[in-house]
Amino acid sequence: MTTNRADQLFAIFLILLGAYIAWAGFGYGYMNGTAPGAGFFPVILGIVIAMLSIVNLVRSLAGAERLAKGISPRDLIKIAGVAAALAAVIIAIPHIGITLASMGLMVAIAAIIKPSLEPRYALRVATCSIAVPLFCRVAFGNWLNIPLPTGPFGL
């Protein structure tokens, strides 16, 4: 598979993913009175992902970008792994909440992209995978009062 073909297929996947995220965001409630609802950020994010992916697909199909070398089978496996992790998070969010699902996604992507048990790397991954979703939970859930999908632990 050529790099251009893989780029086009991944752009199509991201267009569909962005459309799904936006569609699902409306299900959470886009607005809650005069304040953004739980679906506000997913709707905006999904639209941005889809639109940027459309631009990438059009540029690739028009030949505006020619990627020189092919993608190795190892890189294709990483791409498929990240896509599978994203799909798993979409399925998991209603069951375990967005915070825990995001933590798992960050760990999974780090393990897929750079599998390493080196202690300093593992500590950085663990720290970021816990701190960033918790900060987002506080920022969106508490400060902005946006209802977020929660799981069994209230996260």
PDB file of C-alpha atoms in Angstrom:
ATOM      1  CA  MET A   1       0.000   0.000   0.000  1.00  0.00           C
ATOM      2  CA  THR A   2       1.388   3.371  -0.952  1.00  0.00           C
ATOM      3  CA  THR A   3       1.688   6.219   1.495  1.00  0.00           C
ATOM      4  CA  ASN A   4      -0.785   8.324  -0.528  1.00  0.00           C
ATOM      5  CA  ARG A   5      -3.401   5.553  -0.504  1.00  0.00           C
ATOM      6  CA  ALA A   6      -2.996   5.017   3.247  1.00  0.00           C
ATOM      7  CA  ASP A   7      -3.261   8.775   3.771  1.00  0.00           C
ATOM      8  CA  GLN A   8      -6.497   8.846   1.768  1.00  0.00           C
ATOM      9  CA  LEU A   9      -7.990   5.880   3.617  1.00  0.00           C
ATOM     10  CA  PHE A  10      -7.090   7.365   6.988  1.00  0.00           C
ATOM     11  CA  ALA A  11      -8.590  10.718   5.949  1.00  0.00           C
ATOM     12  CA  ILE A  12     -11.841   8.925   5.085  1.00  0.00           C
ATOM     13  CA  PHE A  13     -11.759   7.151   8.456  1.00  0.00           C
ATOM     14  CA  LEU A  14     -11.235  10.492  10.239  1.00  0.00           C
ATOM     15  CA  ILE A  15     -14.067  12.116   8.278  1.00  0.00           C
ATOM     16  CA  LEU A  16     -16.392   9.356   9.437  1.00  0.00           C
ATOM     17  CA  LEU A  17     -15.038   9.493  12.985  1.00  0.00           C
ATOM     18  CA  GLY A  18     -15.440  13.277  13.132  1.00  0.00           C
ATOM     19  CA  ALA A  19     -18.999  13.028  11.834  1.00  0.00           C
ATOM     20  CA  TYR A  20     -19.792  10.374  14.440  1.00  0.00           C
ATOM     21  CA  ILE A  21     -18.271  12.432  17.263  1.00  0.00           C
ATOM     22  CA  ALA A  22     -20.311  15.482  16.219  1.00  0.00           C
ATOM     23  CA  TRP A  23     -23.488  13.392  15.888  1.00  0.00           C
ATOM     24  CA  ALA A  24     -22.930  11.752  19.285  1.00  0.00           C
ATOM     25  CA  GLY A  25     -22.218  15.156  20.836  1.00  0.00           C
ATOM     26  CA  PHE A  26     -25.693  16.348  19.887  1.00  0.00           C
ATOM     27  CA  GLY A  27     -27.034  13.341  21.821  1.00  0.00           C
ATOM     28  CA  TYR A  28     -25.344  14.643  24.985  1.00  0.00           C
ATOM     29  CA  GLY A  29     -26.972  18.031  24.513  1.00  0.00           C
ATOM     30  CA  TYR A  30     -25.278  20.799  22.567  1.00  0.00           C
ATOM     31  CA  MET A  31     -26.577  23.598  24.777  1.00  0.00           C
ATOM     32  CA  ASN A  32     -27.947  23.527  28.300  1.00  0.00           C
ATOM     33  CA  GLY A  33     -30.038  26.678  28.454  1.00  0.00           C
ATOM     34  CA  THR A  34     -27.596  29.496  27.789  1.00  0.00           C
ATOM     35  CA  ALA A  35     -24.520  27.452  28.769  1.00  0.00           C
ATOM     36  CA  PRO A  36     -22.693  24.885  26.673  1.00  0.00           C
ATOM     37  CA  GLY A  37     -23.974  21.371  27.254  1.00  0.00           C
ATOM     38  CA  ALA A  38     -21.990  18.150  27.562  1.00  0.00           C
ATOM     39  CA  GLY A  39     -22.046  17.733  23.801  1.00  0.00           C
ATOM     40  CA  PHE A  40     -20.731  21.212  22.946  1.00  0.00           C
ATOM     41  CA  PHE A  41     -17.037  20.296  22.870  1.00  0.00           C
ATOM     42  CA  PRO A  42     -17.541  16.942  21.074  1.00  0.00           C
ATOM     43  CA  VAL A  43     -19.678  18.643  18.392  1.00  0.00           C
ATOM     44  CA  ILE A  44     -17.041  21.326  17.760  1.00  0.00           C
ATOM     45  CA  LEU A  45     -14.186  18.809  17.893  1.00  0.00           C
ATOM     46  CA  GLY A  46     -15.975  16.367  15.572  1.00  0.00           C
ATOM     47  CA  ILE A  47     -16.687  19.099  13.018  1.00  0.00           C
ATOM     48  CA  VAL A  48     -13.055  20.289  13.110  1.00  0.00           C
ATOM     49  CA  ILE A  49     -11.721  16.730  12.715  1.00  0.00           C
ATOM     50  CA  ALA A  50     -14.048  16.053   9.774  1.00  0.00           C
ATOM     51  CA  MET A  51     -13.336  19.365   8.039  1.00  0.00           C
ATOM     52  CA  LEU A  52      -9.552  19.102   8.356  1.00  0.00           C
ATOM     53  CA  SER A  53      -9.713  15.506   7.146  1.00  0.00           C
ATOM     54  CA  ILE A  54     -11.749  16.594   4.111  1.00  0.00           C
ATOM     55  CA  VAL A  55      -9.044  19.163   3.315  1.00  0.00           C
ATOM     56  CA  ASN A  56      -6.381  16.458   3.682  1.00  0.00           C
ATOM     57  CA  LEU A  57      -8.324  14.056   1.440  1.00  0.00           C
ATOM     58  CA  VAL A  58      -8.918  16.671  -1.270  1.00  0.00           C
ATOM     59  CA  ARG A  59      -5.242  17.698  -1.246  1.00  0.00           C
ATOM     60  CA  SER A  60      -4.190  14.061  -1.491  1.00  0.00           C
ATOM     61  CA  LEU A  61      -6.604  13.271  -4.328  1.00  0.00           C
ATOM     62  CA  ALA A  62      -5.612  16.444  -6.222  1.00  0.00           C
ATOM     63  CA  GLY A  63      -1.943  15.511  -5.999  1.00  0.00           C
ATOM     64  CA  ALA A  64      -1.056  18.614  -3.988  1.00  0.00           C
ATOM     65  CA  GLU A  65       0.930  16.408  -1.649  1.00  0.00           C
ATOM     66  CA  ARG A  66       3.097  13.559  -2.820  1.00  0.00           C
ATOM     67  CA  LEU A  67       4.409  11.521   0.042  1.00  0.00           C
ATOM     68  CA  ALA A  68       7.711  10.011  -1.005  1.00  0.00           C
ATOM     69  CA  LYS A  69       8.080   6.650   0.647  1.00  0.00           C
ATOM     70  CA  GLY A  70       5.660   3.908   1.473  1.00  0.00           C
ATOM     71  CA  ILE A  71       4.430   2.999   4.911  1.00  0.00           C
ATOM     72  CA  SER A  72       6.085   0.026   6.510  1.00  0.00           C
ATOM     73  CA  PRO A  73       3.909  -2.831   7.766  1.00  0.00           C
ATOM     74  CA  ARG A  74       5.042  -1.939  11.303  1.00  0.00           C
ATOM     75  CA  ASP A  75       3.704   1.611  10.893  1.00  0.00           C
ATOM     76  CA  LEU A  76       0.431   0.293   9.452  1.00  0.00           C
ATOM     77  CA  ILE A  77       0.027  -1.856  12.542  1.00  0.00           C
ATOM     78  CA  LYS A  78       0.563   1.215  14.726  1.00  0.00           C
ATOM     79  CA  ILE A  79      -2.023   3.171  12.726  1.00  0.00           C
ATOM     80  CA  ALA A  80      -4.516   0.334  13.038  1.00  0.00           C
ATOM     81  CA  GLY A  81      -3.775   0.066  16.763  1.00  0.00           C
ATOM     82  CA  VAL A  82      -4.461   3.764  17.364  1.00  0.00           C
ATOM     83  CA  ALA A  83      -7.666   3.545  15.316  1.00  0.00           C
ATOM     84  CA  ALA A  84      -8.774   0.511  17.325  1.00  0.00           C
ATOM     85  CA  ALA A  85      -7.971   2.316  20.590  1.00  0.00           C
ATOM     86  CA  LEU A  86     -10.097   5.293  19.481  1.00  0.00           C
ATOM     87  CA  ALA A  87     -12.959   2.989  18.561  1.00  0.00           C
ATOM     88  CA  ALA A  88     -12.681   1.241  21.934  1.00  0.00           C
ATOM     89  CA  VAL A  89     -12.873   4.598  23.735  1.00  0.00           C
ATOM     90  CA  ILE A  90     -16.007   5.549  21.827  1.00  0.00           C
ATOM     91  CA  ILE A  91     -17.601   2.305  22.970  1.00  0.00           C
ATOM     92  CA  ALA A  92     -16.254   2.598  26.546  1.00  0.00           C
ATOM     93  CA  ILE A  93     -17.233   6.209  27.355  1.00  0.00           C
ATOM     94  CA  PRO A  94     -20.915   5.495  28.116  1.00  0.00           C
ATOM     95  CA  HIS A  95     -19.883   2.649  30.438  1.00  0.00           C
ATOM     96  CA  ILE A  96     -16.827   3.954  32.300  1.00  0.00           C
ATOM     97  CA  GLY A  97     -17.025   7.711  31.719  1.00  0.00           C
ATOM     98  CA  ILE A  98     -14.949  10.065  29.641  1.00  0.00           C
ATOM     99  CA  THR A  99     -12.208  10.591  32.226  1.00  0.00           C
ATOM    100  CA  LEU A 100     -11.281   6.942  32.742  1.00  0.00           C
ATOM    101  CA  ALA A 101     -11.676   6.232  29.018  1.00  0.00           C
ATOM    102  CA  SER A 102      -9.325   9.126  28.206  1.00  0.00           C
ATOM    103  CA  MET A 103      -6.763   7.835  30.684  1.00  0.00           C
ATOM    104  CA  GLY A 104      -6.864   4.421  29.052  1.00  0.00           C
ATOM    105  CA  LEU A 105      -6.636   5.942  25.575  1.00  0.00           C
ATOM    106  CA  MET A 106      -3.525   7.933  26.462  1.00  0.00           C
ATOM    107  CA  VAL A 107      -1.791   4.871  27.895  1.00  0.00           C
ATOM    108  CA  ALA A 108      -2.808   2.753  24.889  1.00  0.00           C
ATOM    109  CA  ILE A 109      -1.578   5.283  22.333  1.00  0.00           C
ATOM    110  CA  ALA A 110       1.734   5.684  24.176  1.00  0.00           C
ATOM    111  CA  ALA A 111       2.163   1.899  24.260  1.00  0.00           C
ATOM    112  CA  ILE A 112       1.312   1.596  20.565  1.00  0.00           C
ATOM    113  CA  ILE A 113       3.556   4.405  19.350  1.00  0.00           C
ATOM    114  CA  LYS A 114       6.535   3.742  21.602  1.00  0.00           C
ATOM    115  CA  PRO A 115       6.352   0.452  23.486  1.00  0.00           C
ATOM    116  CA  SER A 116       8.789   0.864  26.352  1.00  0.00           C
ATOM    117  CA  LEU A 117       8.982  -0.186  29.976  1.00  0.00           C
ATOM    118  CA  GLU A 118      11.814   2.223  30.705  1.00  0.00           C
ATOM    119  CA  PRO A 119      10.903   3.634  34.133  1.00  0.00           C
ATOM    120  CA  ARG A 120      11.228   7.351  33.292  1.00  0.00           C
ATOM    121  CA  TYR A 121       9.111   6.981  30.150  1.00  0.00           C
ATOM    122  CA  ALA A 122       6.493   4.908  31.966  1.00  0.00           C
ATOM    123  CA  LEU A 123       6.343   7.508  34.745  1.00  0.00           C
ATOM    124  CA  ARG A 124       5.847  10.349  32.235  1.00  0.00           C
ATOM    125  CA  VAL A 125       3.114   8.420  30.436  1.00  0.00           C
ATOM    126  CA  ALA A 126       1.371   7.563  33.709  1.00  0.00           C
ATOM    127  CA  THR A 127       1.616  11.137  34.985  1.00  0.00           C
ATOM    128  CA  CYS A 128       0.234  12.665  31.780  1.00  0.00           C
ATOM    129  CA  SER A 129      -2.427   9.967  31.419  1.00  0.00           C
ATOM    130  CA  ILE A 130      -3.756  10.750  34.875  1.00  0.00           C
ATOM    131  CA  ALA A 131      -3.173  14.515  35.123  1.00  0.00           C
ATOM    132  CA  VAL A 132      -4.526  15.653  31.739  1.00  0.00           C
ATOM    133  CA  PRO A 133      -7.915  13.873  31.901  1.00  0.00           C
ATOM    134  CA  LEU A 134      -8.370  14.915  35.536  1.00  0.00           C
ATOM    135  CA  PHE A 135      -7.553  18.534  34.681  1.00  0.00           C
ATOM    136  CA  CYS A 136     -10.018  18.417  31.770  1.00  0.00           C
ATOM    137  CA  ARG A 137     -12.626  16.908  34.102  1.00  0.00           C
ATOM    138  CA  VAL A 138     -12.169  19.777  36.568  1.00  0.00           C
ATOM    139  CA  ALA A 139     -11.963  22.452  33.854  1.00  0.00           C
ATOM    140  CA  PHE A 140     -15.030  21.344  31.915  1.00  0.00           C
ATOM    141  CA  GLY A 141     -17.043  19.644  34.650  1.00  0.00           C
ATOM    142  CA  ASN A 142     -16.464  21.991  37.580  1.00  0.00           C
ATOM    143  CA  TRP A 143     -15.284  25.369  36.298  1.00  0.00           C
ATOM    144  CA  LEU A 144     -17.434  25.495  33.152  1.00  0.00           C
ATOM    145  CA  ASN A 145     -20.259  23.369  34.623  1.00  0.00           C
ATOM    146  CA  ILE A 146     -20.485  21.205  31.516  1.00  0.00           C
ATOM    147  CA  PRO A 147     -22.026  17.816  32.302  1.00  0.00           C
ATOM    148  CA  LEU A 148     -19.661  15.066  31.214  1.00  0.00           C
ATOM    149  CA  PRO A 149     -20.310  11.343  30.764  1.00  0.00           C
ATOM    150  CA  THR A 150     -19.436   9.730  34.082  1.00  0.00           C
ATOM    151  CA  GLY A 151     -18.668   6.188  35.005  1.00  0.00           C
ATOM    152  CA  PRO A 152     -19.015   4.064  38.125  1.00  0.00           C
ATOM    153  CA  PHE A 153     -16.488   6.140  40.150  1.00  0.00           C
ATOM    154  CA  GLY A 154     -18.008   9.498  39.246  1.00  0.00           C
ATOM    155  CA  LEU A 155     -15.223  10.198  36.760  1.00  0.00           C
TER     156      LEU A 155
END
